[in-house]
Coordinates of C-alpha atoms and ligand atoms in Angstrom, one line a residue:
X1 CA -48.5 -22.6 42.0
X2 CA -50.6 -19.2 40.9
X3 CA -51.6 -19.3 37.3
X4 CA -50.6 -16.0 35.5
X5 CA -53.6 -13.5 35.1
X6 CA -55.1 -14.0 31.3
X7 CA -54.3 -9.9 30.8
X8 CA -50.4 -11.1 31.3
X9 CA -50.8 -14.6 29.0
X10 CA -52.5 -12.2 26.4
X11 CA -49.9 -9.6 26.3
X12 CA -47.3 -12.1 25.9
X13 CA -49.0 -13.6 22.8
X14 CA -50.5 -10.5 21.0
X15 CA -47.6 -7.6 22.2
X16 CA -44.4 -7.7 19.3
X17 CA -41.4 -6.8 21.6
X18 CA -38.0 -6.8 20.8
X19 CA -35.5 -10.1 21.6
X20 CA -32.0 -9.0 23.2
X21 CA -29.5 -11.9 21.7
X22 CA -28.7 -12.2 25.3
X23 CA -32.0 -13.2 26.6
X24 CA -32.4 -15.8 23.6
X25 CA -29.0 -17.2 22.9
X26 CA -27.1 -20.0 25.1
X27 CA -23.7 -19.3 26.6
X28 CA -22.6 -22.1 24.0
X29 CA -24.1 -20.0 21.3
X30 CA -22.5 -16.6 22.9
X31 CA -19.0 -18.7 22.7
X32 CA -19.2 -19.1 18.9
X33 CA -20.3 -15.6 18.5
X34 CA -17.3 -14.2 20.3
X35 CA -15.0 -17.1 18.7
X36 CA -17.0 -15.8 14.9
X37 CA -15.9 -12.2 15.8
X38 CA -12.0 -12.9 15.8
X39 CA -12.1 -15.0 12.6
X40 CA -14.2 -11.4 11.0
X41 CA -11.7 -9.0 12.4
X42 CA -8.7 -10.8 10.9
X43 CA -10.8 -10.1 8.0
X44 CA -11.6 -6.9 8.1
X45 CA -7.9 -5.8 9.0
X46 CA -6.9 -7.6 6.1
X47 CA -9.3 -5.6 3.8
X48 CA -9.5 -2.1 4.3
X49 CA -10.4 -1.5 0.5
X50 CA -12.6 -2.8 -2.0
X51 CA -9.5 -4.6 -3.6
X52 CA -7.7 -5.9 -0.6
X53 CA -11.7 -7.2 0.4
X54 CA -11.5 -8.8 -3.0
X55 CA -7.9 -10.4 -2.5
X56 CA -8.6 -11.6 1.0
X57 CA -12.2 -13.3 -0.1
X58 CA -10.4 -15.1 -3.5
X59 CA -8.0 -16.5 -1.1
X60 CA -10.7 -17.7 1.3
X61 CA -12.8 -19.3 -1.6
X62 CA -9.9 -21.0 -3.6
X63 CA -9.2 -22.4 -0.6
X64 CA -12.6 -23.7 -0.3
X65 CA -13.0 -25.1 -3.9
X66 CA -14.9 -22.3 -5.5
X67 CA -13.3 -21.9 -8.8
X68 CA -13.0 -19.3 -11.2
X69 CA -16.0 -18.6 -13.5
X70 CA -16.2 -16.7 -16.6
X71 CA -19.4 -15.0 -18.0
X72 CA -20.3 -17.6 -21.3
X73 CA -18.7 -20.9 -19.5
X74 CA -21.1 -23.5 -18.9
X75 CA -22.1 -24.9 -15.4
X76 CA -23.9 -27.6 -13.2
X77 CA -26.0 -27.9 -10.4
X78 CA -23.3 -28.2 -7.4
X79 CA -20.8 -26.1 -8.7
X80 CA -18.6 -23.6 -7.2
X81 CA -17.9 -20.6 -8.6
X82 CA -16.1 -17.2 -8.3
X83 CA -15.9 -14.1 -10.3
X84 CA -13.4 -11.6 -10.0
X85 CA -14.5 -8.3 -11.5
X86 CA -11.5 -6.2 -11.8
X87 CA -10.0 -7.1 -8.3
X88 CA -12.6 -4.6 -7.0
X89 CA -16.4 -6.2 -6.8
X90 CA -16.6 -9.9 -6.7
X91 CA -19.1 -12.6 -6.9
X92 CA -19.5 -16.0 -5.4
X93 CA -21.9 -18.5 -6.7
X94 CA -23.4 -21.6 -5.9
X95 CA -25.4 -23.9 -8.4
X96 CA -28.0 -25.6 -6.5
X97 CA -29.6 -28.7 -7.3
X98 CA -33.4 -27.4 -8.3
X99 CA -34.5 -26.3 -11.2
X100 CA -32.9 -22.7 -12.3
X101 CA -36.3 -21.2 -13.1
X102 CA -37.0 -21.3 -9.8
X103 CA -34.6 -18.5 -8.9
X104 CA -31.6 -17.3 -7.5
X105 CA -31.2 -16.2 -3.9
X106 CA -28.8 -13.0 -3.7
X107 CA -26.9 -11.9 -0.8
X108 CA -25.4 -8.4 -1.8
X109 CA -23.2 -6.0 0.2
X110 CA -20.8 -3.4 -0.7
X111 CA -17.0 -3.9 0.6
X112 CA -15.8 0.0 -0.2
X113 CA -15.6 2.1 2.8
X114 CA -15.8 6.2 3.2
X115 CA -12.2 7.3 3.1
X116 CA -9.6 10.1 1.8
X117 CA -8.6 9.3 -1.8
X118 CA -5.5 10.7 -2.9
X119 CA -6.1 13.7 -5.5
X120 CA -4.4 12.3 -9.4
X121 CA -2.0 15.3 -8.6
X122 CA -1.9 15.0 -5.3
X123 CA 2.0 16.1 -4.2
X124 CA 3.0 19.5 -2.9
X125 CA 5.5 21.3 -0.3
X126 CA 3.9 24.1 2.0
X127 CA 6.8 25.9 3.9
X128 CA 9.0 22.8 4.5
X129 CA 6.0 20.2 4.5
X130 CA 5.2 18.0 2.1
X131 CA 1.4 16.7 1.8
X132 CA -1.2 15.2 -0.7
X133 CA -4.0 16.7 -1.8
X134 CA -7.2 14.8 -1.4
X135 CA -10.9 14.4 -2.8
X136 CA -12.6 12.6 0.3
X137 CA -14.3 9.3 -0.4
X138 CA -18.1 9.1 0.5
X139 CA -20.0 10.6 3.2
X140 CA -17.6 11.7 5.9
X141 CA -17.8 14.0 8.4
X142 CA -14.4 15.7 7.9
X143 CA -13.5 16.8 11.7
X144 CA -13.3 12.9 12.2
X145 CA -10.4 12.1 10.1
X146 CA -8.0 15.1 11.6
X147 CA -5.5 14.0 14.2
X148 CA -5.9 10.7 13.3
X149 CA -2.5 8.0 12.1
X150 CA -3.7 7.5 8.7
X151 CA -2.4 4.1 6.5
X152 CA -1.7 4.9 2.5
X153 CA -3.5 1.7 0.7
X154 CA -3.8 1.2 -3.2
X155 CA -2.5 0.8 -6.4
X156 CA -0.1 2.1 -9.2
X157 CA -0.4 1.6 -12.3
X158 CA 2.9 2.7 -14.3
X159 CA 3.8 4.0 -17.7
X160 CA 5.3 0.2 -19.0
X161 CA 1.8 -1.3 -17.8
X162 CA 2.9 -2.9 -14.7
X163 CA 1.0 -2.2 -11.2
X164 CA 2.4 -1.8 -7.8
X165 CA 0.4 -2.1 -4.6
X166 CA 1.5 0.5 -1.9
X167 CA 0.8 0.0 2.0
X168 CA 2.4 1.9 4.2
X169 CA 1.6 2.6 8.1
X170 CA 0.2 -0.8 8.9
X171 CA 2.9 -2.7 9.8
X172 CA 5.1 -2.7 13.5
X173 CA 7.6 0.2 12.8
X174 CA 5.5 1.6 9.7
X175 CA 5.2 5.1 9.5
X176 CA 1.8 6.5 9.4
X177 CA 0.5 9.9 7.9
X178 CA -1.7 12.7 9.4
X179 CA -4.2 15.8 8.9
X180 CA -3.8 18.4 11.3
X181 CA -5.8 20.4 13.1
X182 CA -5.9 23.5 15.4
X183 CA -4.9 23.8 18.8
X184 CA -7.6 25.1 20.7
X185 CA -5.5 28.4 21.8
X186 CA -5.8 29.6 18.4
X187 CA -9.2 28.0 17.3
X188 CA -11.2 31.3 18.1
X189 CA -12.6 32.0 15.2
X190 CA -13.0 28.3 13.8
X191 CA -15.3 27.5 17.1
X192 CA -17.9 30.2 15.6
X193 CA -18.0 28.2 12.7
X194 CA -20.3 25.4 11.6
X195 CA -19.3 22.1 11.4
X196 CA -19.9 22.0 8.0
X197 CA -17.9 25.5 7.5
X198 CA -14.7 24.6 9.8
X199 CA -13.4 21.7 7.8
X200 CA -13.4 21.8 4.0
X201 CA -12.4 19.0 1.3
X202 CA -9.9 21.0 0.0
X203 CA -8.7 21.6 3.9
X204 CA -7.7 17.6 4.1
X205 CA -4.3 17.6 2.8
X206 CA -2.1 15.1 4.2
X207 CA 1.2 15.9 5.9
X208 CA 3.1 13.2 4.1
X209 CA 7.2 14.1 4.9
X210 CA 8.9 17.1 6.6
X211 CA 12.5 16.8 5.4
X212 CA 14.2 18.0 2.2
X213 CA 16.4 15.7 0.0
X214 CA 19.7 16.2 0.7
X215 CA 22.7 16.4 -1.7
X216 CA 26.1 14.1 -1.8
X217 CA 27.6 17.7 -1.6
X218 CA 25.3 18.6 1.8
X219 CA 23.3 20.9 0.4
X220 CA 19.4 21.1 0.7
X221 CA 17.7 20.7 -2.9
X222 CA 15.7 22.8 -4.3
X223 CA 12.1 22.0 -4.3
X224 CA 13.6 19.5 -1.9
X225 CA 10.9 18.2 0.0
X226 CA 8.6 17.1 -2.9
X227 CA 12.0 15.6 -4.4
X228 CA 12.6 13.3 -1.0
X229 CA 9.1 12.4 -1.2
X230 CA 9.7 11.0 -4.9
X231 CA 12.8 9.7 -4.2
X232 CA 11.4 7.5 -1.1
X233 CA 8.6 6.5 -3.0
X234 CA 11.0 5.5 -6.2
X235 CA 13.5 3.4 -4.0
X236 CA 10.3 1.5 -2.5
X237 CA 7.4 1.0 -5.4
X238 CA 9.8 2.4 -8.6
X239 CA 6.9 5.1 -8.9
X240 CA 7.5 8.5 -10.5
X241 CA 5.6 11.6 -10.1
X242 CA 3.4 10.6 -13.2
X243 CA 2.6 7.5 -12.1
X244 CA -0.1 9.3 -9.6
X245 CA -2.2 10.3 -12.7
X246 CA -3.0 6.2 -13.0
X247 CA -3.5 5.4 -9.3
X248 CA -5.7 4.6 -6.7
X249 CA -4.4 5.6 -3.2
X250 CA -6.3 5.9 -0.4
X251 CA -5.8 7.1 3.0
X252 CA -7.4 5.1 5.6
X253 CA -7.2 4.8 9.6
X254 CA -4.3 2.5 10.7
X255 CA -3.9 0.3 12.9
X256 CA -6.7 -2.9 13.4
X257 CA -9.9 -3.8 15.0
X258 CA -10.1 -3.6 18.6
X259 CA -13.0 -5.3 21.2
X260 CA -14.9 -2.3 22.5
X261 CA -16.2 -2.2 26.3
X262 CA -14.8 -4.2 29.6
X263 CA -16.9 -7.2 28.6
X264 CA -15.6 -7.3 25.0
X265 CA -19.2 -7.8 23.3
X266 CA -18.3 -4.8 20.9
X267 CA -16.0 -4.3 18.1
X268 CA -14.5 -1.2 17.1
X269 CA -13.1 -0.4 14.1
X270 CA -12.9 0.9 10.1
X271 CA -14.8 -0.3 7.8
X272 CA -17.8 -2.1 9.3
X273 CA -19.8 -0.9 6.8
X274 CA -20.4 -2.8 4.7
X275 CA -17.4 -5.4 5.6
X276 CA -19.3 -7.1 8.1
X277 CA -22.0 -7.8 6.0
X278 CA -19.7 -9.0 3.3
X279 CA -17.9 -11.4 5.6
X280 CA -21.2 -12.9 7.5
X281 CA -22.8 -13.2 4.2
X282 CA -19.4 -14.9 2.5
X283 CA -18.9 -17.0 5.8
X284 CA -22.9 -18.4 4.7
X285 CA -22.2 -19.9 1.1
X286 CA -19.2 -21.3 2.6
X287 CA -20.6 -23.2 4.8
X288 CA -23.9 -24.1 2.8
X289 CA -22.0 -26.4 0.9
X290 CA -24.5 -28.4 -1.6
X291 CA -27.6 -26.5 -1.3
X292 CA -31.0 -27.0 -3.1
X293 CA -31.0 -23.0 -4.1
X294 CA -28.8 -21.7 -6.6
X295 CA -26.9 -18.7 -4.3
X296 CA -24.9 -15.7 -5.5
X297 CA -23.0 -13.6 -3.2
X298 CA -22.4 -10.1 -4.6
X299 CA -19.5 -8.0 -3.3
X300 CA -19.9 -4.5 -4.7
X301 CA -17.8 -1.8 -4.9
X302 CA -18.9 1.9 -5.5
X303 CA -22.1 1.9 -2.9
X304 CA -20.7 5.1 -1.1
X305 CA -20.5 7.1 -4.1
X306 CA -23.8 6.2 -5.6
X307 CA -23.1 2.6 -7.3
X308 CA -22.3 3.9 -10.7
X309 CA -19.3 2.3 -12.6
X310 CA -18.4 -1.1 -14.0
X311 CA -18.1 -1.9 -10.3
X312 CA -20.6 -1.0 -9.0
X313 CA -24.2 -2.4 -8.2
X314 CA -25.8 -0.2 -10.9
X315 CA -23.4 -2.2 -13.4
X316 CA -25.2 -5.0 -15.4
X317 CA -23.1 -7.9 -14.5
X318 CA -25.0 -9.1 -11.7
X319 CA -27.8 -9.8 -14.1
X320 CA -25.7 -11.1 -16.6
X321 CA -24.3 -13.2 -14.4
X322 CA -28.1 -14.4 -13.5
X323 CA -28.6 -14.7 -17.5
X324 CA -25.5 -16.8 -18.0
X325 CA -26.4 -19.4 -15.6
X326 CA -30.3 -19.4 -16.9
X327 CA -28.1 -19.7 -20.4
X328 CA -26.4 -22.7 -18.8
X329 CA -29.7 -24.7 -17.9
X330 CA -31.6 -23.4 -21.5
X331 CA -33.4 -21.1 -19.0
X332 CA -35.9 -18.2 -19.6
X333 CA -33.8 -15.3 -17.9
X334 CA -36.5 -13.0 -17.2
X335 CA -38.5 -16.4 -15.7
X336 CA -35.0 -16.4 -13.6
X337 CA -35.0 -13.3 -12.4
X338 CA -38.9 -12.8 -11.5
X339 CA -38.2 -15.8 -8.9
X340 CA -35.4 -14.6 -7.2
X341 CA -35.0 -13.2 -3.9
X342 CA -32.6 -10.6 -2.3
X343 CA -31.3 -9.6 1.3
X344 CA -29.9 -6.1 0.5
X345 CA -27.0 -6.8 3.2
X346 CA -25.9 -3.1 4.1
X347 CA -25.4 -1.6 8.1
X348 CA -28.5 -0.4 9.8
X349 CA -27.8 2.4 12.0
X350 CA -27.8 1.8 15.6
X351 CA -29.7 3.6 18.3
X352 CA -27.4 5.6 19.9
X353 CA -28.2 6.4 24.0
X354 CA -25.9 9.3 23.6
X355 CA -28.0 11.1 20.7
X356 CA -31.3 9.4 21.4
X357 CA -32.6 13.0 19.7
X358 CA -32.6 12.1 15.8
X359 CA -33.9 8.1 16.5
X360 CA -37.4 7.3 17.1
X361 CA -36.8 4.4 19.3
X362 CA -39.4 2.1 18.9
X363 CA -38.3 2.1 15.2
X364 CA -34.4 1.6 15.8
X365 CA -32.0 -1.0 15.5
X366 CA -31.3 -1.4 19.2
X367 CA -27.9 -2.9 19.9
X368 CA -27.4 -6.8 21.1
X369 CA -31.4 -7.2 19.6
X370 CA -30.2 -9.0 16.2
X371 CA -29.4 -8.4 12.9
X372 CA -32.0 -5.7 11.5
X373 CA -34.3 -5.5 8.6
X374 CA -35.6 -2.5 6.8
X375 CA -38.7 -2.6 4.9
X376 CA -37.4 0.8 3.3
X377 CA -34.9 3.4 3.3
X378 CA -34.8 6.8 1.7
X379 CA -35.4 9.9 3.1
X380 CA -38.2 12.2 3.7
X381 CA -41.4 11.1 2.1
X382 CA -39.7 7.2 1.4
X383 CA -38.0 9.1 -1.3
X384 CA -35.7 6.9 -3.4
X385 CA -36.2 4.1 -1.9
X386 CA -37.0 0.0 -2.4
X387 CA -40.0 -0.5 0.2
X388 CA -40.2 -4.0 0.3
X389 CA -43.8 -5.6 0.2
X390 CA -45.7 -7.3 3.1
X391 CA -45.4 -10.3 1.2
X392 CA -41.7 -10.7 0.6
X393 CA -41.3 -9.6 4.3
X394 CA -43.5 -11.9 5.8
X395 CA -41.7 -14.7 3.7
X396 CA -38.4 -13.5 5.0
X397 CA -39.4 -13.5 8.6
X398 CA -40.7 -16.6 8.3
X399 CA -37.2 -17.8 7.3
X400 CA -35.7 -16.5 10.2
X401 CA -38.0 -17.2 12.8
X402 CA -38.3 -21.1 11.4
X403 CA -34.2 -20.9 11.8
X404 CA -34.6 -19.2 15.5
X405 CA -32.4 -16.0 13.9
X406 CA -33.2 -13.0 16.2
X407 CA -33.9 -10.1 14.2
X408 CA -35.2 -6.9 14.6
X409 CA -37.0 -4.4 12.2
X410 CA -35.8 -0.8 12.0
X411 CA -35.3 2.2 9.9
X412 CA -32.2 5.0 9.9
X413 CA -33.6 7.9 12.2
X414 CA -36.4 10.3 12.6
X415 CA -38.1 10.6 10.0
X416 CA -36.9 14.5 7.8
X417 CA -33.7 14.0 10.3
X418 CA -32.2 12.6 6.7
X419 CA -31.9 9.0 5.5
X420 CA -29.5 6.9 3.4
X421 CA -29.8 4.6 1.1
X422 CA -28.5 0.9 -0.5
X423 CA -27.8 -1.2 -3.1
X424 CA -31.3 -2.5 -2.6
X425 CA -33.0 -0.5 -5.2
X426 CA -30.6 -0.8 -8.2
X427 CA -31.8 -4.8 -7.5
X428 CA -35.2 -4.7 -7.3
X429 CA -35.4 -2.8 -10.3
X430 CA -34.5 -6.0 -12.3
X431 CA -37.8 -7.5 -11.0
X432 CA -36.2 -9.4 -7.7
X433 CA -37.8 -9.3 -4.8
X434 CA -35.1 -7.5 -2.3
X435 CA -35.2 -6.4 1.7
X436 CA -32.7 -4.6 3.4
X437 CA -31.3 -6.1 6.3
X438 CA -27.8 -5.1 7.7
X439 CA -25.5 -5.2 11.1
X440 CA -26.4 -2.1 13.5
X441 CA -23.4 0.4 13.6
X442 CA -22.5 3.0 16.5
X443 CA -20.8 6.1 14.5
X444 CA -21.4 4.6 11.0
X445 CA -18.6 6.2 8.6
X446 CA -16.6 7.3 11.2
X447 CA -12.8 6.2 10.9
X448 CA -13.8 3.9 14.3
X449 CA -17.5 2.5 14.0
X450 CA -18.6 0.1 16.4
X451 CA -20.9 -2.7 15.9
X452 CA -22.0 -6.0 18.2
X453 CA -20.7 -9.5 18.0
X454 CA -24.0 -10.5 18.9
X455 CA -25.7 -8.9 16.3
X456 CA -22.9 -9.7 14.0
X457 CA -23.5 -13.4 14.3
X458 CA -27.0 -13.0 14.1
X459 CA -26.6 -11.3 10.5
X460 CA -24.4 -14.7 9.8
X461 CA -27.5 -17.1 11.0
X462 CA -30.1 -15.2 8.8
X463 CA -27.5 -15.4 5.7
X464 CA -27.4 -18.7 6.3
X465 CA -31.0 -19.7 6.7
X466 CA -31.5 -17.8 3.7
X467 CA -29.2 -19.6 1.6
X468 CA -29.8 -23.6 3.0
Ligands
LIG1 MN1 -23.2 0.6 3.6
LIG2 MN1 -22.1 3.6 4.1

């Protein structure tokens, strides 16, 4: 038997190179990540907005045992909590058995998704059509979204108080809605355009009917189109025209999750971001069960616009969540909070083969090589961003690595290509330790994003090594 040359044995111990899940993983372990992904899509499809997210995840953790928790009620080492914060962000919590003062561990993803909000007064006819004016939702790129079936999600509130949830286009026979775009044989002049120039926000009305109500006597009404519109909608939800002033509704691609690729290690699909790092992070404190740390698993809502809002990461109640249960133990909060740890769980973006120009490879998330960590995000000089010290990183790798996790480290792009950022800031900021660490995604707020199952699982194994 030849002995390998020392040069080789050196390189293999002193040379960092990335782990494909397929090289490390057993084809028992590749089973339960393809068997993981089908329980996660069933999820996603079931939550394509921050308060069908919240809905879906209540369900899953009432059935569980986690009960509902509000802020002043006192609790004990093993409980199970949830809180619900206005059916749109959501917490779950579990009380672990050491002392409080030794911190909380937070898992904290957003589970709102780029999308096409309807405008408050969004109905109108345009020579025989009806459509919706919209205020897109987030950071799209508006030439996706055309030509596209879109599914109407959300809520209405009306004038006696009551709320009505609307979905239509999602189930067999549903109707879906569109935005159109040009043919090519006319698009002369919108091909010398810029991207940025040949779709506009106020370009992204939706076609919503194309018939006029119709009179008992036969005749067409006036302003018919806009009346069959209200009159379908009033027969379904009881909604009048009004109503939209106090509403959320949202168009959003139809239709469900597909596997992506012949060998079916892909998922495509909306909403990705963040979903998947909601449901690998919720799928953890499930299955922690009694745990020595106390965990907290943050849902947010608002991340694509900027986390402002009572819903949103920047609002206080994560931290008054924190101070209620240091309240619970007769706790120092701020002793709490300078213990704690935080994975920032958002999407990392994925190199992409087909645009290898704006990545810097050797600093990308490569697909299949594990759920990825950022040290920082930002854009240009690290602006606005949490960079994450050597010393929380080191600790969090050694987490991983002790729990055979693969993980990789990457940032967004090229550096001055642009950047992005997370939630991870508006935590640290309270004196908590917090990394970024995410799911790669293929075409990241695009209606269809695609991300691994492999790497998907892997974000599920560092959640829950982080969380034991
Ligand atoms: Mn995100
Ligand atoms: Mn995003």
């Amino acid at each position: 038997m030849s002995e390998e040359k020392k040069s080789k044995l050196l390189a293999k111990e002193l040379f960092y190179k990335k782990t494909n899940v397929f090289e490390a993983k057993t084809a028992e372990e590749r089973s339960a990540m393809m068997a993981f992904a089908e329980d996660y899509k069933a999820w996603l499809d079931a939550s394509k907005t921050e308060r069908e997210a919240v809905d879906e995840t209540v369900k899953i953790l009432e059935a569980a045992g986690f009960k509902k928790y509000t802020l002043g009620d006192k609790v004990n080492a093993g409980d199970k909590l949830y809180l619900n914060n206005r059916g749109k962000s959501l917490f779950a919590i579990s009380v672990g058995s050491e002392p409080i003062e030794y911190g909380v561990r937070i898992m904290a993803s957003h589970i709102d998704s780029p999308r096409i909000d309807l405008k408050p007064n969004p109905l109108f006819e345009n020579d025989g059509v009806g459509y919706f004016k919209t205020h897109y939702y987030g950071g799209i790129r508006k030439y996706q979204w055309a030509t596209i079936p879109l599914a109407l999600h959300g809520v209405v509130t009306k004038s006696d108080g009551t709320t009505v949830k609307v979905t239509v286009g999602e189930d067999a026979g549903d109707p879906v809605l569109c935005i159109s775009d040009l043919l090519p044989h006319l698009a002369k002049d919108q091909y010398q355009k810029t991207l940025a120039q040949a779709f506009t926000g106020e370009g992204l009305n939706i076609m919503i009917c194309s018939s006029p109500y119709i009179d008992e006597d036969g005749e067409v009404a006036y302003d018919g189109v806009r009346l069959n519109v209200m009159s379908i909608l009033n027969e379904k939800y009881g909604i009048v025209e009004t109503d939209f002033l106090s509403a959320e509704l949202t168009a959003v691609p139809a239709g469900k999750s597909v596997d992506v690729g012949l060998d079916r290690w892909l998922i495509g699909g909306y909403g990705h971001d963040d979903r998947c790092c909601a449901y690998t992070s919720l799928r953890a404190i499930l299955e922690a069960g009694d745990t020595v740390h106390t965990n907290i698993v943050a849902l947010a809502d608002k991340e694509e616009t900027g986390s402002c809002g009572v819903t949103g990461m920047r609002c206080t109640l994560l931290m008054d969540i924190t101070a209620n249960l240091a309240a619970s133990f007769d706790a120092n909060e701020s002793v709490v909070r300078s213990n704690s740890l935080c994975l920032s769980a958002d999407v990392a973006a994925a190199f992409d083969p087909n645009y290898p120009e704006v990545y810097e490879k050797r600093n990308s998330a490569i697909l299949h090589c594990g759920v990825a960590l950022a040290k920082y995000t930002g854009s240009g000089g690290k602006g606005n961003t949490n960079d994450t010290s050597a010393e929380y990183v080191g600790l969090v790798r050694k987490i991983f690595d002790d729990a055979k996790v693969v993980w990789q480290m990457a940032e967004l792009g090229k550096v001055d290509q642009g950047g992005g950022g997370t939630v991870a800031m508006y935590i640290s900021e309270h004196n908590i330790d917090t990394i970024d660490i995410g799911v790669p995604v293929i075409s990241m707020h695009a209606p269809f994003e695609i991300i691994s199952k492999a790497d998907l699982y892997e974000a599920y194994e560092a959640f829950a090594a982080f969380c034991k």
